[in-house]
Short mmCIF file of C-alpha atoms in Angstrom, two decimals:
data_model
loop_
_atom_site.label_atom_id
_atom_site.label_comp_id
_atom_site.label_asym_id
_atom_site.label_seq_id
_atom_site.Cartn_x
_atom_site.Cartn_y
_atom_site.Cartn_z
CA MET A 1 -24.67 3.98 -9.79
CA GLN A 2 -26.61 5.94 -7.19
CA LEU A 3 -26.19 4.54 -3.70
CA GLU A 4 -29.02 6.56 -2.16
CA GLY A 5 -31.35 4.26 -0.26
CA HIS A 6 -28.63 1.70 0.39
CA THR A 7 -26.42 0.98 3.38
CA ILE A 8 -22.76 0.37 2.51
CA SER A 9 -21.45 -2.41 4.74
CA GLY A 10 -17.94 -2.70 3.34
CA ILE A 11 -15.72 -3.04 0.33
CA LYS A 12 -13.73 -5.85 -1.24
CA VAL A 13 -10.59 -4.93 -3.16
CA VAL A 14 -9.11 -7.21 -5.82
CA ASN A 15 -5.58 -6.31 -6.94
CA ILE A 16 -5.39 -6.72 -10.72
CA LEU A 17 -1.96 -5.20 -11.32
CA GLU A 18 0.16 -7.23 -13.75
CA GLU A 19 -2.45 -9.99 -14.14
CA SER A 20 -3.66 -11.49 -17.40
CA ALA A 21 -7.28 -11.09 -18.47
CA THR A 22 -7.95 -14.74 -17.67
CA ALA A 23 -6.47 -14.43 -14.17
CA ILE A 24 -8.47 -11.25 -13.49
CA GLU A 25 -11.67 -12.96 -14.64
CA LYS A 26 -11.06 -15.91 -12.29
CA MET A 27 -10.22 -13.65 -9.34
CA VAL A 28 -13.29 -11.46 -9.83
CA ASN A 29 -15.62 -14.42 -10.33
CA LYS A 30 -14.28 -15.94 -7.09
CA ALA A 31 -14.76 -12.64 -5.22
CA ILE A 32 -18.35 -12.34 -6.51
CA GLU A 33 -19.08 -15.95 -5.52
CA ASP A 34 -17.69 -15.35 -2.00
CA VAL A 35 -19.80 -12.22 -1.56
CA HIS A 36 -22.99 -13.94 -2.76
CA GLN A 37 -22.40 -16.90 -0.43
CA GLN A 38 -22.40 -14.41 2.46
CA LYS A 39 -25.77 -13.07 1.20
CA ILE A 40 -24.30 -9.58 0.69
CA LYS A 41 -25.25 -7.46 -2.30
CA ILE A 42 -22.74 -5.79 -4.61
CA LEU A 43 -23.93 -2.19 -4.89
CA ASP A 44 -21.25 -0.91 -7.25
CA ILE A 45 -17.98 -1.82 -8.92
CA GLN A 46 -15.17 0.73 -9.29
CA THR A 47 -11.79 0.33 -10.96
CA THR A 48 -8.40 1.96 -10.70
CA GLY A 49 -5.28 1.11 -12.65
CA ASP A 50 -4.31 -1.43 -9.98
CA ASN A 51 -7.53 -2.54 -8.30
CA LEU A 52 -11.11 -3.56 -8.78
CA ILE A 53 -13.29 -2.40 -5.86
CA LEU A 54 -16.60 -4.04 -5.01
CA VAL A 55 -18.85 -1.80 -2.89
CA LEU A 56 -20.92 -4.06 -0.63
CA GLY A 57 -24.14 -3.41 1.22
CA GLU A 58 -27.86 -3.77 1.41
CA LYS A 59 -30.99 -1.85 0.55
CA GLU A 60 -32.46 0.21 3.38
CA GLU A 61 -36.02 -0.67 4.33
#
């Protein structure tokens, strides 16, 4: 995803190492819900072998 035209305000990291698919799904859904309650947009999602990284921000005006 291109992030041009957006302001990155932070990241949220979810550790998924040694978790089952069901546990990962619940953790990620909870993280997304928390971010949306704060009225922050998720600009991108990246993964590593151990973590899921949510790139947070807003669109520049």
